[in-house]
Coordinates of C-alpha atoms in Angstrom, one line a residue:
M22 CA -8.5 -20.5 -27.1
I23 CA -10.4 -17.8 -25.2
I24 CA -10.1 -17.9 -21.5
Q25 CA -13.2 -16.5 -19.7
K26 CA -12.6 -16.4 -16.0
K27 CA -12.1 -14.0 -13.1
R28 CA -8.6 -15.3 -12.5
I29 CA -6.2 -18.3 -13.2
R30 CA -3.8 -20.0 -10.6
N31 CA -1.7 -21.9 -13.1
I32 CA -0.7 -20.9 -16.6
S33 CA 0.5 -24.4 -17.8
P34 CA -2.8 -25.8 -19.0
Y35 CA -3.5 -23.0 -21.0
I36 CA -0.1 -22.8 -23.0
S37 CA 0.8 -26.6 -23.0
H38 CA 0.0 -26.7 -26.8
I39 CA 2.4 -23.9 -27.5
Q40 CA 6.0 -25.0 -28.4
N41 CA 8.8 -24.0 -25.8
G42 CA 10.7 -21.0 -27.1
S43 CA 7.7 -19.6 -29.1
K44 CA 6.6 -16.0 -28.8
I45 CA 3.1 -15.6 -27.1
I46 CA 1.0 -12.5 -27.5
I47 CA -1.9 -12.2 -25.0
G48 CA -4.7 -10.0 -25.7
I49 CA -8.4 -9.7 -27.0
T50 CA -10.0 -9.2 -30.2
D51 CA -12.4 -6.3 -31.0
P52 CA -11.5 -4.3 -27.8
L53 CA -13.8 -1.5 -29.0
R54 CA -16.8 -3.3 -27.5
F55 CA -15.1 -2.4 -24.3
S56 CA -15.0 1.2 -25.1
T57 CA -15.8 2.4 -21.5
T58 CA -13.1 0.4 -19.9
L59 CA -10.6 1.5 -22.5
K60 CA -11.3 5.1 -21.6
R61 CA -10.9 4.2 -17.9
L62 CA -7.5 2.6 -18.7
G63 CA -6.4 5.8 -20.3
F64 CA -6.8 5.3 -24.0
L65 CA -8.0 8.3 -26.0
E66 CA -10.7 8.6 -28.8
P67 CA -10.6 8.2 -31.7
Y68 CA -8.9 4.8 -31.0
Q69 CA -6.1 4.2 -33.3
K70 CA -3.5 1.5 -33.9
G71 CA -0.2 2.0 -32.1
Q72 CA -1.8 3.7 -29.0
S73 CA 0.0 2.2 -26.2
I74 CA -0.3 3.0 -22.4
L75 CA 0.5 1.7 -19.0
P76 CA -3.1 1.1 -17.9
A77 CA -4.7 2.5 -14.9
S78 CA -5.4 0.7 -11.8
L79 CA -9.0 -0.8 -11.6
G80 CA -8.3 -3.6 -9.2
N81 CA -5.7 -5.5 -7.1
I82 CA -3.8 -7.0 -10.2
S83 CA -3.9 -3.9 -12.2
K84 CA -2.6 -1.9 -9.2
Y85 CA 0.4 -4.2 -8.8
N86 CA 1.1 -3.8 -12.5
A87 CA 1.2 -0.1 -12.2
E88 CA 2.6 0.5 -8.7
G89 CA 4.2 -2.6 -7.5
K90 CA 3.6 -3.9 -3.9
I91 CA 5.0 -3.9 -0.3
I92 CA 5.9 -7.0 1.4
K93 CA 5.7 -6.6 5.3
H94 CA 8.2 -8.9 7.1
K95 CA 6.4 -9.7 10.2
D96 CA 8.9 -12.4 11.3
S97 CA 11.6 -9.8 11.7
P98 CA 12.1 -7.1 14.4
M99 CA 10.6 -3.7 14.0
E100 CA 12.6 -0.9 12.7
T101 CA 12.4 2.9 13.0
A102 CA 11.0 4.7 10.0
Y103 CA 10.1 8.2 9.4
R104 CA 7.1 10.2 7.9
Q105 CA 7.1 13.9 7.3
I106 CA 4.1 16.1 8.6
D107 CA 3.3 19.8 8.5
W108 CA 3.5 20.7 12.2
H109 CA 1.4 23.8 13.3
W110 CA 1.7 25.5 16.5
T111 CA 0.9 28.9 18.2
E112 CA 3.3 31.4 19.8
W113 CA 2.7 34.6 21.7
H114 CA 4.9 37.5 20.7
G115 CA 3.9 39.9 23.3
P116 CA 0.2 40.5 23.1
Y117 CA 0.1 38.9 19.6
R118 CA -0.7 35.5 18.8
V119 CA 1.3 34.0 15.9
E120 CA 0.7 30.8 13.9
Q121 CA 3.9 28.9 13.0
S122 CA 4.4 25.8 10.9
K123 CA 7.4 23.8 9.6
I124 CA 7.9 20.2 8.1
V125 CA 9.0 17.8 10.7
D126 CA 10.2 14.1 10.7
V127 CA 8.1 12.0 13.0
P128 CA 9.7 8.5 13.9
Y129 CA 7.5 5.4 14.2
K130 CA 8.1 1.6 14.5
R131 CA 7.0 -0.6 11.8
Y132 CA 7.9 -4.2 10.4
P133 CA 10.7 -4.1 7.7
R134 CA 9.2 -3.9 4.1
S135 CA 10.5 -4.9 0.8
F136 CA 9.3 -3.2 -2.4
I137 CA 8.4 -5.4 -5.3
P138 CA 8.7 -3.4 -8.6
P139 CA 5.7 -3.3 -10.8
P140 CA 5.8 -5.5 -13.8
S141 CA 4.7 -2.3 -15.9
I142 CA 3.0 -4.4 -18.6
E143 CA 1.8 -1.9 -21.2
L144 CA -1.2 -2.6 -23.5
M145 CA -1.2 -1.5 -27.3
L146 CA -4.2 -1.2 -29.8
S147 CA -3.1 -3.1 -33.0
L148 CA -4.7 -4.4 -36.2
N149 CA -4.3 -7.9 -37.5
A150 CA -4.0 -9.0 -41.1
E151 CA -7.8 -8.6 -41.6
D152 CA -7.8 -5.2 -40.2
I153 CA -9.6 -6.2 -36.9
F154 CA -8.6 -4.2 -33.8
L155 CA -6.7 -6.1 -31.1
L156 CA -5.6 -5.0 -27.7
T157 CA -2.3 -6.8 -26.7
A158 CA 0.5 -7.0 -24.2
P159 CA 4.0 -7.2 -25.6
A160 CA 5.2 -10.4 -26.8
L161 CA 6.6 -12.9 -24.3
E162 CA 8.7 -16.0 -24.9
K163 CA 7.3 -19.3 -23.7
T164 CA 9.8 -20.3 -21.0
E165 CA 9.7 -21.7 -17.5
E166 CA 11.2 -18.6 -16.3
N167 CA 8.3 -16.4 -17.9
N168 CA 5.5 -18.5 -16.6
K169 CA 5.0 -16.0 -13.7
V170 CA 4.7 -12.9 -15.9
L171 CA 2.5 -14.9 -18.6
K172 CA 0.1 -15.7 -15.6
H173 CA 0.0 -12.1 -14.6
V174 CA -0.7 -10.7 -17.9
V175 CA -3.5 -13.2 -18.5
N176 CA -5.0 -12.1 -15.0
L177 CA -4.6 -8.3 -16.0
F178 CA -6.7 -9.0 -19.0
L179 CA -9.3 -11.0 -17.0
E180 CA -9.5 -8.3 -14.3
Y181 CA -10.2 -5.7 -17.1
F182 CA -12.2 -7.5 -19.6
G183 CA -13.2 -11.1 -18.2
E184 CA -11.4 -12.6 -21.1
C185 CA -8.2 -13.0 -23.2
E186 CA -6.7 -15.2 -25.7
F187 CA -3.3 -16.1 -27.1
F188 CA -2.1 -14.9 -30.5
T189 CA 0.9 -16.7 -32.2
E190 CA 0.2 -16.0 -35.8
N191 CA 1.1 -12.7 -37.7
L192 CA 3.4 -12.0 -35.0
E193 CA 5.7 -9.6 -37.1
V194 CA 2.5 -7.5 -38.2
I195 CA 1.7 -7.0 -34.5
L196 CA 5.0 -6.4 -33.3
K197 CA 5.8 -3.8 -36.0
T198 CA 3.0 -1.4 -35.2
P199 CA 4.7 1.9 -34.2
L200 CA 4.1 2.9 -30.7
K201 CA 2.2 6.1 -29.5
R202 CA 2.5 6.1 -25.9
L203 CA -0.2 8.0 -24.0
N204 CA 1.5 7.9 -20.5
W205 CA 2.1 11.6 -20.0
V206 CA 0.4 14.8 -20.6
V207 CA 3.1 17.7 -21.4
L208 CA 1.9 21.0 -20.0
P209 CA 2.7 24.4 -21.9
Q210 CA 6.5 24.9 -21.8
G211 CA 8.2 27.8 -20.1
E212 CA 8.1 29.1 -16.6
M213 CA 4.8 28.8 -14.7
P214 CA 3.7 30.8 -11.7
W215 CA 3.1 28.6 -8.6
E216 CA -0.5 29.5 -8.2
K217 CA -1.2 28.5 -11.8
F218 CA 0.9 25.2 -11.5
R219 CA -0.9 24.4 -8.3
K220 CA -4.3 24.5 -10.0
E221 CA -2.8 22.0 -12.6
V222 CA -1.8 19.5 -9.9
E223 CA -4.6 20.1 -7.5
P224 CA -6.9 17.0 -8.6
I225 CA -3.8 14.7 -8.3
V226 CA -2.6 16.1 -4.8
K227 CA -6.2 15.6 -3.6
S228 CA -6.3 12.1 -4.5
A229 CA -3.5 11.4 -2.1
P230 CA -4.2 11.0 1.7
R231 CA -5.3 14.1 3.4
G232 CA -2.4 14.2 5.9
N233 CA 0.2 14.0 2.9
Q234 CA -1.3 16.8 0.8
Q235 CA 0.5 19.8 2.4
I236 CA 3.8 18.0 2.2
L237 CA 3.2 17.2 -1.5
Y238 CA 2.4 21.0 -2.2
Y239 CA 5.5 21.9 -0.4
R240 CA 7.7 19.6 -2.5
L241 CA 6.1 20.7 -5.8
K242 CA 6.3 24.4 -4.9
T243 CA 10.1 23.9 -3.9
V244 CA 10.9 22.5 -7.3
N245 CA 8.6 25.0 -9.1
A246 CA 10.6 27.8 -7.4
L247 CA 13.7 26.6 -9.2
K248 CA 12.1 27.6 -12.4
P249 CA 11.8 24.5 -14.6
D250 CA 11.0 25.0 -18.2
F251 CA 9.1 21.8 -18.7
R252 CA 6.4 20.0 -16.8
A253 CA 4.4 16.7 -17.5
I254 CA 1.7 14.9 -15.7
G255 CA 1.3 11.1 -15.7
T256 CA -1.9 9.3 -17.0
G257 CA -3.2 5.8 -16.8
G258 CA -0.9 3.7 -14.7
F259 CA 1.4 6.8 -14.4
H260 CA -1.3 8.8 -12.6
G261 CA 0.1 10.5 -9.5
Y262 CA 3.5 11.2 -11.1
I263 CA 4.5 14.7 -11.8
V264 CA 7.7 15.7 -13.8
H265 CA 9.7 19.0 -13.7
G266 CA 12.2 19.3 -16.3
F267 CA 15.4 21.6 -16.5
T268 CA 16.2 21.0 -20.1
E269 CA 19.4 23.2 -20.2
N270 CA 20.9 20.8 -17.6
K271 CA 19.1 17.7 -19.0
L272 CA 17.5 17.1 -15.5
Y273 CA 14.1 15.8 -14.9
V274 CA 12.7 15.6 -11.3
L275 CA 10.1 12.9 -10.8
E276 CA 7.6 13.3 -7.9
S277 CA 5.1 10.6 -7.0
M278 CA 2.0 10.9 -4.9
Y279 CA 2.1 7.2 -4.0
Y280 CA 5.5 5.5 -4.5
G281 CA 8.1 5.3 -2.0
N282 CA 9.6 8.1 0.2
A283 CA 12.0 9.8 -2.3
T284 CA 12.2 12.4 -5.3
Y285 CA 13.9 10.8 -8.4
V286 CA 16.2 12.9 -10.5
L287 CA 16.8 11.5 -14.0
S288 CA 19.5 12.7 -16.5
E289 CA 18.1 12.1 -19.9
L290 CA 16.4 13.9 -22.8
W291 CA 12.6 13.8 -22.4
E292 CA 12.2 12.2 -25.7
E293 CA 14.0 9.2 -24.2
I294 CA 12.4 9.3 -20.7
S295 CA 8.8 9.3 -22.3
K296 CA 9.5 6.1 -24.1
K297 CA 10.4 4.2 -21.0
T298 CA 8.1 1.9 -19.0
K299 CA 7.6 2.7 -15.3
A300 CA 9.8 -0.1 -14.3
E301 CA 12.7 1.2 -16.3
I302 CA 12.2 4.7 -14.9
L303 CA 12.3 3.4 -11.4
N304 CA 15.3 1.3 -12.0
E305 CA 18.1 2.8 -9.9
K306 CA 20.8 2.5 -12.6
L307 CA 18.8 5.0 -14.7
Q308 CA 18.7 7.6 -11.9
K309 CA 21.1 10.6 -11.5
A310 CA 20.0 10.7 -7.8
R311 CA 17.5 9.5 -5.3
V312 CA 16.7 12.3 -2.7
I313 CA 15.2 10.7 0.5
H314 CA 12.1 12.6 1.9
R315 CA 13.7 13.8 5.1
V316 CA 15.1 16.9 6.7
G317 CA 17.5 18.3 4.3
W318 CA 15.6 17.3 1.3
K319 CA 15.1 20.9 0.0
K320 CA 18.8 21.6 0.3
K321 CA 19.9 18.5 -1.8
I322 CA 17.3 19.3 -4.6
E323 CA 18.5 22.8 -4.8
E324 CA 22.1 21.8 -4.9
L325 CA 21.4 19.2 -7.6
I326 CA 19.5 21.5 -10.0
K327 CA 21.5 24.5 -9.4
G328 CA 24.8 22.5 -9.9
G329 CA 23.6 20.9 -12.9
G330 CA 23.2 17.4 -11.3
E331 CA 26.8 17.1 -10.3
K332 CA 26.1 16.2 -6.7
N333 CA 24.8 12.8 -5.5
G334 CA 21.4 13.3 -3.7
K335 CA 21.2 9.7 -2.3

């Protein structure tokens, strides 16, 4: 059954014919007819089976899928939060006018917020038994608990393509397709001068709010000064993520242009990190440290890297 709508509100009528406990694969047939959309999602030509990516945000549903969402609790008392700004002022040193600047924390009142992690549903190009291309999400079991995520996946496809269908046959063939994740672009390895690296990340930083750009440059320059020998830039749904790697210490510093107010330090081999979904990467259990963007951030980052990750940066 092919669903052709803008959005569904209830998944039950569409899966009532499928036995409970069965595996459901949601996707579309012949995705190459949506070649322009595939490119926007982050897939690369020539399209090949096994290509998998956390798709880029093209609307509200896909933005939630890639970035999660914030819930504001307006029924609770306001709290004090902090944002960092690049503060500039002028001093007179005798007859000379001197421009000064520094990073400062600015307090402000806001309603308490809860972060809902992104579902991070990845899409994969596959071939069925007739060698017809399919674009599919991971298989999900039909259970009451999974109704919410099944509905989300359907709406994700509807937002991207305006249609989707359920696949329950040839499940083994689809699931055994080897993954070739396209979520990261690895830059040339070894030390890289700041001015050269700045040019690499400039398009990403400029996509952030203008008031945040100098702060982002400051953080990236700080980590780059510690001489990482590995760098990767996120694509698709990982757009805005930048990784600095210190391979000798097995430490990887993850900075995001959008998510949260902290820098994440992971302690795994890159080969393992690159296989993980965004939800897995942001899982606190996998983090070596989470360094809040506040005064003292630079010192904690330097201690973590120079100490080989021995100190907790939370």
